Short mmCIF file of C-alpha atoms in Angstrom, two decimals:
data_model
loop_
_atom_site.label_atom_id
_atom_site.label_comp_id
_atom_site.label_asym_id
_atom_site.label_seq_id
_atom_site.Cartn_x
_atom_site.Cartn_y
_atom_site.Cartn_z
CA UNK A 987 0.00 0.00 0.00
CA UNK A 988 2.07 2.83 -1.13
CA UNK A 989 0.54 6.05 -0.51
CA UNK A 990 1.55 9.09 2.00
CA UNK A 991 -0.02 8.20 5.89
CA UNK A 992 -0.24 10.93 8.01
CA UNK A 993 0.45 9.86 12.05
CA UNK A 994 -2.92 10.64 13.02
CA UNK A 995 -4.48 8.33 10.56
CA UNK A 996 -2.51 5.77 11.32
CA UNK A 997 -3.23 6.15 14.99
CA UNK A 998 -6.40 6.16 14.24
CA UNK A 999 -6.11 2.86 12.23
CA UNK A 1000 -4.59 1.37 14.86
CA UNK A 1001 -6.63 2.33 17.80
CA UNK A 1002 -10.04 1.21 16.06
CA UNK A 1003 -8.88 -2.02 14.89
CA UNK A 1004 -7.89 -2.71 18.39
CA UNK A 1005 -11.62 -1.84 19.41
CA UNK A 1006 -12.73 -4.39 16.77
CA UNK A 1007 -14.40 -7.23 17.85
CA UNK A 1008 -14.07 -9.28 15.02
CA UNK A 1009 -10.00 -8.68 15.40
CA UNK A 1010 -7.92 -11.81 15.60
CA UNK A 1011 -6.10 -10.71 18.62
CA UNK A 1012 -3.60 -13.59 19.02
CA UNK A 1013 -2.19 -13.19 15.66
CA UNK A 1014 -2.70 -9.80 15.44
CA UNK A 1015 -0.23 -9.23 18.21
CA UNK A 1016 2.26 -11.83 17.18
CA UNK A 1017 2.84 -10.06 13.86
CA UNK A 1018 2.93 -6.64 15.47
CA UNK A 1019 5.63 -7.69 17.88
CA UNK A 1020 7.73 -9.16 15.16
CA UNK A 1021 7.10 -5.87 12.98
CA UNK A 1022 8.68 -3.87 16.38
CA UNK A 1023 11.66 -6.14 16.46
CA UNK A 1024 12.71 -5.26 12.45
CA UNK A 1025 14.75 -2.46 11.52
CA UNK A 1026 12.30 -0.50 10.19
CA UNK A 1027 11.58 3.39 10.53
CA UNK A 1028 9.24 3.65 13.18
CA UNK A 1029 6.99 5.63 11.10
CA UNK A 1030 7.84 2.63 8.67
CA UNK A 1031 6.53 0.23 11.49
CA UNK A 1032 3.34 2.25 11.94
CA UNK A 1033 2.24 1.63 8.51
CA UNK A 1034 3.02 -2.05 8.49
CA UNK A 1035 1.22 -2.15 11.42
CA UNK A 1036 -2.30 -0.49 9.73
CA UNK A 1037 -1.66 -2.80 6.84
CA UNK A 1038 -1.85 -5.71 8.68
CA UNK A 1039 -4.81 -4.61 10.31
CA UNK A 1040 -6.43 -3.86 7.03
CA UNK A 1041 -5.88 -7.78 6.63
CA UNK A 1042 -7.70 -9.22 10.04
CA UNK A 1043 -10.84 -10.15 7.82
CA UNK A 1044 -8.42 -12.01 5.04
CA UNK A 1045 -7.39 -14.26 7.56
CA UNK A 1046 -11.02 -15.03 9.25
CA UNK A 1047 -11.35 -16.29 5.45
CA UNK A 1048 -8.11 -18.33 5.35
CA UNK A 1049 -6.54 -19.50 8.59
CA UNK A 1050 -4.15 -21.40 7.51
CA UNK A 1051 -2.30 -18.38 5.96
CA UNK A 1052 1.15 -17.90 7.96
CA UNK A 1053 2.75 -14.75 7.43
CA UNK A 1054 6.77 -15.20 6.95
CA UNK A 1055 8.17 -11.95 5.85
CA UNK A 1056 5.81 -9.05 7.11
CA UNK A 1057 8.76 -6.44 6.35
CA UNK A 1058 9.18 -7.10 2.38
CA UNK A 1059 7.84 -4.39 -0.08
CA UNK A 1060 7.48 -6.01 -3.37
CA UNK A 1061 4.98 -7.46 -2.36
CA UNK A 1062 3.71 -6.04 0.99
CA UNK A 1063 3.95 -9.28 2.44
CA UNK A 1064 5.04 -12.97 1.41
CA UNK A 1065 3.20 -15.93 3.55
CA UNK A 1066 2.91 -19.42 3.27
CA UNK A 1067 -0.04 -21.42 2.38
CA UNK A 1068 -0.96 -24.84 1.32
CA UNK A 1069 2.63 -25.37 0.99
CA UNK A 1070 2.80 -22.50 -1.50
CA UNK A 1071 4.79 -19.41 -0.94
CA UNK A 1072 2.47 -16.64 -1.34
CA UNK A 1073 3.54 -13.02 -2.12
CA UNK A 1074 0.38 -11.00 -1.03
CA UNK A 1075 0.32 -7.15 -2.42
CA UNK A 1076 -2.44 -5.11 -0.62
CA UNK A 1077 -4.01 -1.58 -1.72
CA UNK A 1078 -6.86 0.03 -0.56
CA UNK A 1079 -9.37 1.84 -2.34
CA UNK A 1080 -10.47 4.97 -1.96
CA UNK A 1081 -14.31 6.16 -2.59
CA UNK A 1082 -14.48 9.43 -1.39
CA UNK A 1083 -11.03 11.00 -2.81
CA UNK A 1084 -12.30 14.36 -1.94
CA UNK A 1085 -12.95 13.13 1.78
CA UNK A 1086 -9.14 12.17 2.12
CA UNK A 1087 -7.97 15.33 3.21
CA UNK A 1088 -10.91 16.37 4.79
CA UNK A 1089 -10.53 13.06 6.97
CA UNK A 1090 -6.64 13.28 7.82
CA UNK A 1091 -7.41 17.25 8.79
CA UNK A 1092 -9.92 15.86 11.10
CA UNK A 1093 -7.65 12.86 12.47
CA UNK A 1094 -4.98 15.52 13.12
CA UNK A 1095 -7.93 17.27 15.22
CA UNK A 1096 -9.12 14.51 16.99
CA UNK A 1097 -5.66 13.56 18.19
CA UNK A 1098 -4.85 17.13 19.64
CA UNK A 1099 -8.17 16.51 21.69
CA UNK A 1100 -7.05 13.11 23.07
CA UNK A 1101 -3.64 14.86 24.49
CA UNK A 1102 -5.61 17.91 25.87
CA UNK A 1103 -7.94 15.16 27.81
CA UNK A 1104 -5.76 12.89 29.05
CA UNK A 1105 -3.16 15.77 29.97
CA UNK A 1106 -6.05 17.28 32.33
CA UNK A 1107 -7.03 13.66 33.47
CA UNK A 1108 -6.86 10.08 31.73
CA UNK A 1109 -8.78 8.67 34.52
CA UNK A 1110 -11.79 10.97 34.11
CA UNK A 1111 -12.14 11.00 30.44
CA UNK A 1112 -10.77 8.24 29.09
CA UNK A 1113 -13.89 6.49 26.27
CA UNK A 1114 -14.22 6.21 23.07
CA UNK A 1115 -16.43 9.52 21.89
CA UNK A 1116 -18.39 8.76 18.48
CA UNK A 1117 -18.90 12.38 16.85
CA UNK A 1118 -21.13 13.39 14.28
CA UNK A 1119 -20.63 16.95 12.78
CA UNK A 1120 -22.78 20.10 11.56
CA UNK A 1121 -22.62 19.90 7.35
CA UNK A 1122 -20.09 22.35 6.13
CA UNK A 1123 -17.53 21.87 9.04
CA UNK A 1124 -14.21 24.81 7.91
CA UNK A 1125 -10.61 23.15 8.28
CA UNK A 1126 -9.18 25.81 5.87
CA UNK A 1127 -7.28 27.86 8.45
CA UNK A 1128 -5.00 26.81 11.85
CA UNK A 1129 -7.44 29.14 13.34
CA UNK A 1130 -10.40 26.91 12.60
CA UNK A 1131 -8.99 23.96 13.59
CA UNK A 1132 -8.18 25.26 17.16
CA UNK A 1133 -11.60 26.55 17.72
CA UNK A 1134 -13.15 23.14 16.39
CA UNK A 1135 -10.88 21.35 18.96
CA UNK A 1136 -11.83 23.96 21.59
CA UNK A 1137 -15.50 22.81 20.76
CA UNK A 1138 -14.90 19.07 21.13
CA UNK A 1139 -13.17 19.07 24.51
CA UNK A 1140 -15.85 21.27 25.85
CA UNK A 1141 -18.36 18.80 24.58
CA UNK A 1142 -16.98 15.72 25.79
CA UNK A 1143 -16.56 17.63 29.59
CA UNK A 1144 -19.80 18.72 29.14
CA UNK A 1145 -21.29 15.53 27.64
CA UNK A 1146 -23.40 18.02 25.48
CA UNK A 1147 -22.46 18.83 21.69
CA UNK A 1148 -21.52 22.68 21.12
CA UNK A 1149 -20.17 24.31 18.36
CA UNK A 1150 -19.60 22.38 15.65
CA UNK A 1151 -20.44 19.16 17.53
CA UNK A 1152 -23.76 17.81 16.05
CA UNK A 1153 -23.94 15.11 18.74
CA UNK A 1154 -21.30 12.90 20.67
CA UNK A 1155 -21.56 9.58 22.37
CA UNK A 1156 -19.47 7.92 24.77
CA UNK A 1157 -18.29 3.97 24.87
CA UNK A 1158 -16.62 2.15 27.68
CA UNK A 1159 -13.07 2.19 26.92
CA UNK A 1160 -10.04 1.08 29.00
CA UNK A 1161 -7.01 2.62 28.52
CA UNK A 1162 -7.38 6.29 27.15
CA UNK A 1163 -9.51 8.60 25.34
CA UNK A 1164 -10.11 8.09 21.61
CA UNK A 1165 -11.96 10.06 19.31
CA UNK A 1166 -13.45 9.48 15.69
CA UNK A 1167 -16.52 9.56 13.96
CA UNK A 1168 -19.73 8.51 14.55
CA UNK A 1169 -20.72 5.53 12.03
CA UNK A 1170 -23.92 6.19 9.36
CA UNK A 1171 -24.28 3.98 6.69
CA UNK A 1172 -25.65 5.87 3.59
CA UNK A 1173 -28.08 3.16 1.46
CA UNK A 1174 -26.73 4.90 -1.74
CA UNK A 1175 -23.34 5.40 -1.49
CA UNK A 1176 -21.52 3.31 -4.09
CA UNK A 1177 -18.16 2.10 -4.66
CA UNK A 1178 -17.73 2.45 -8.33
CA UNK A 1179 -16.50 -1.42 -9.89
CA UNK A 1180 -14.49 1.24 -12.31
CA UNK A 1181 -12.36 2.39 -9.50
CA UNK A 1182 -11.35 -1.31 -8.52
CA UNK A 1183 -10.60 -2.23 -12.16
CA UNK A 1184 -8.52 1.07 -12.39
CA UNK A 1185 -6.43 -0.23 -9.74
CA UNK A 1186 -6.09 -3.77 -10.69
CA UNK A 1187 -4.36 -2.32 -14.18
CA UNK A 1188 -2.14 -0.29 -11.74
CA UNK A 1189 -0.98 -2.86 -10.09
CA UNK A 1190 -0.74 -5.43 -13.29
CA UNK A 1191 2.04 -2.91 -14.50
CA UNK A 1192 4.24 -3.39 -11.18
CA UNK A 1193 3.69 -6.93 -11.28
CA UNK A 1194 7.09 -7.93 -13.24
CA UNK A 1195 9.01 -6.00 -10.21
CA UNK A 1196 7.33 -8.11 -7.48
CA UNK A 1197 9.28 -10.91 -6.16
CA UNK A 1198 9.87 -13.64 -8.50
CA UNK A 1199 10.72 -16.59 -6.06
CA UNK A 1200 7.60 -17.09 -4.49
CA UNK A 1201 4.93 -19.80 -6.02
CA UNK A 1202 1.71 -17.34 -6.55
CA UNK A 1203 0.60 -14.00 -6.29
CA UNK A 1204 -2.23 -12.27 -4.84
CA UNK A 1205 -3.94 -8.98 -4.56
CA UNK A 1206 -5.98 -8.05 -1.65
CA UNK A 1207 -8.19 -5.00 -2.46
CA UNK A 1208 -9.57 -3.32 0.79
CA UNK A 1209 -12.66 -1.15 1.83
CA UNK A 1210 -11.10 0.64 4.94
CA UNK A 1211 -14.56 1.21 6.87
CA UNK A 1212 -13.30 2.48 9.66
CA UNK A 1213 -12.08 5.18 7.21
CA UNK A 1214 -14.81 7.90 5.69
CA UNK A 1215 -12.81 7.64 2.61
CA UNK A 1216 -13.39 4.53 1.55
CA UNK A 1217 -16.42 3.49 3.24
CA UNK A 1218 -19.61 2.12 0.56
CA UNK A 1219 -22.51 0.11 1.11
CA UNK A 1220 -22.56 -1.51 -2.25
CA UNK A 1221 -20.39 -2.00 -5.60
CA UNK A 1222 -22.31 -0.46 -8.36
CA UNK A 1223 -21.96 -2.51 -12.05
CA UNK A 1224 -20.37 -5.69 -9.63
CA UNK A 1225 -20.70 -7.78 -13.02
CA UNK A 1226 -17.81 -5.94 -14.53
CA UNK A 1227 -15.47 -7.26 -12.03
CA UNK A 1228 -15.87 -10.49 -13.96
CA UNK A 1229 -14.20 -9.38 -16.63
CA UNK A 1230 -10.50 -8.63 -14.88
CA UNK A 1231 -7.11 -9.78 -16.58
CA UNK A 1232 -4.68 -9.72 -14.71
CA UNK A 1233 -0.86 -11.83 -13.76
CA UNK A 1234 -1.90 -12.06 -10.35
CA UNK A 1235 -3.13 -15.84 -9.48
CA UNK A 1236 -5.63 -14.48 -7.19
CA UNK A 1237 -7.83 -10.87 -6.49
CA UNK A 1238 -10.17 -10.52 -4.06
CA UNK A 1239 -11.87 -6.97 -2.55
CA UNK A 1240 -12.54 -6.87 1.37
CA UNK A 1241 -13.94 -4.67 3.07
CA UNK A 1242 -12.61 -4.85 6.97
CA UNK A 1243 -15.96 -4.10 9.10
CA UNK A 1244 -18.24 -7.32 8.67
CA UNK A 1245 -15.49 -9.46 7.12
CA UNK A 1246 -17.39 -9.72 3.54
CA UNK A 1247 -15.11 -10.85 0.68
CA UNK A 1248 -15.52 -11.11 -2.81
CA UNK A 1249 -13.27 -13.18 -4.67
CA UNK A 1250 -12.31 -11.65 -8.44
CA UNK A 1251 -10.09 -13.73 -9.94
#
């Protein structure tokens, strides 16, 4: 998945995959403690890390997938299955392009929050707070931003929305205070079977440069949910995913809330 992270969405990534119930904790930490031990960069680490969280529902669909060399880059990540070594390169897809910045903005927001509250006291706030926001919401100037974070600590202390706050709800959460958005599923919001095609011919072009010694190799196309980005409720013109070419042995689209899968190729 090469494509510029910011820290606070990675946080982020990290944090809500941890609240996840359907997360395959065991695993899950195993990989992340081998990812700690490499040499990486630890901003490097951090986006291992999100990748292999974008990959919990993959391996609810195949268990016996072992992951060997989480550290690689071309692929992502090579693993072994059914005696097979399997390079795995993963990409996620992006709905909403002109939510991206909008949503990292807001990430960066949310994580100034968190440090104001558990600076003043951990104890006292910590929770997961679920906000939902008045339409229009202005990130253009530093100025904004520090009033809009003025208006979320004030209405998590107050347990009240103000400002800009449409509404916010509190979960039970142990360890700190974490902020994000709260979940709405739109019936009509689409993820175009264009967009996953366009990057399945993206990909097909890197292929010759991946790593030639293992036995197959697969893409794994995610649906971040937990991202307003690249959430959808359905794939519009599904059909035309039947019609893929592509090197790669085997394709399949996730998306990482409910686990669903569809296998392309």
């Amino acid at each position: 998945m090469k494509k510029a992270f910011s820290d606070e969405d990675l946080i982020k990534n990290l944090s809500l995959y941890y609240l996840n119930r359907h997360l395959k904790k065991k695993p899950i930490e195993k990989y992340h403690r081998k990812i700690d031990e490499s040499p990486l960069h630890d901003r490097e680490k951090y986006k291992k890390k999100a990748e292999i969280l974008l990959l919990n529902s993959f391996m609810h669909h195949f268990p016996e997938v072992q992951f060997e060399n989480l550290t690689c880059e071309s692929p992502d990540f090579i693993a072994k299955f059914n005696d097979k070594k399997i390079g795995i390169e993963l990409t996620e897809v992006i709905n909403h392009l002109e939510m991206k910045k909008v949503e990292s903005s807001l990430n960066k927001i949310f994580r100034q929050t968190e440090i104001l509250l558990e600076q003043e006291d951990t104890t006292k706030h910590r929770g997961v707070y679920f906000l939902e926001f008045y339409p229009n919401i202005k990130l253009d100037s530093l100025e904004n931003q520090a009033e809009i974070v003025q208006n979320i600590y004030k209405s998590i202390k107050r347990g009240r929305p103000l400002g800009v706050v449409k509404s916010v709800r509190k979960s039970f959460h142990r360890r700190n205070v974490f902020i994000t958005y709260e979940y709405s599923m739109n019936l009509f919001d689409e993820l175009c079977s264009e967009k996953i095609l366009e990057l399945i011919e993206k990909k097909n072009e890197k292929f010759p440069y991946y790593d030639s010694t293992v036995d197959e190799c697969w893409l794994v196309i995610v649906s971040d949910m937990n991202s307003l980005a690249s959430r959808y409720t359905f794939i519009q013109d599904k059909e035309h995913l039947n019609e893929v070419k592509s090197p790669f042995h085997k394709i399949f689209h996730l998306e990482n809330m409910c686990g669903n899968i569809t296998s392309i190729k």
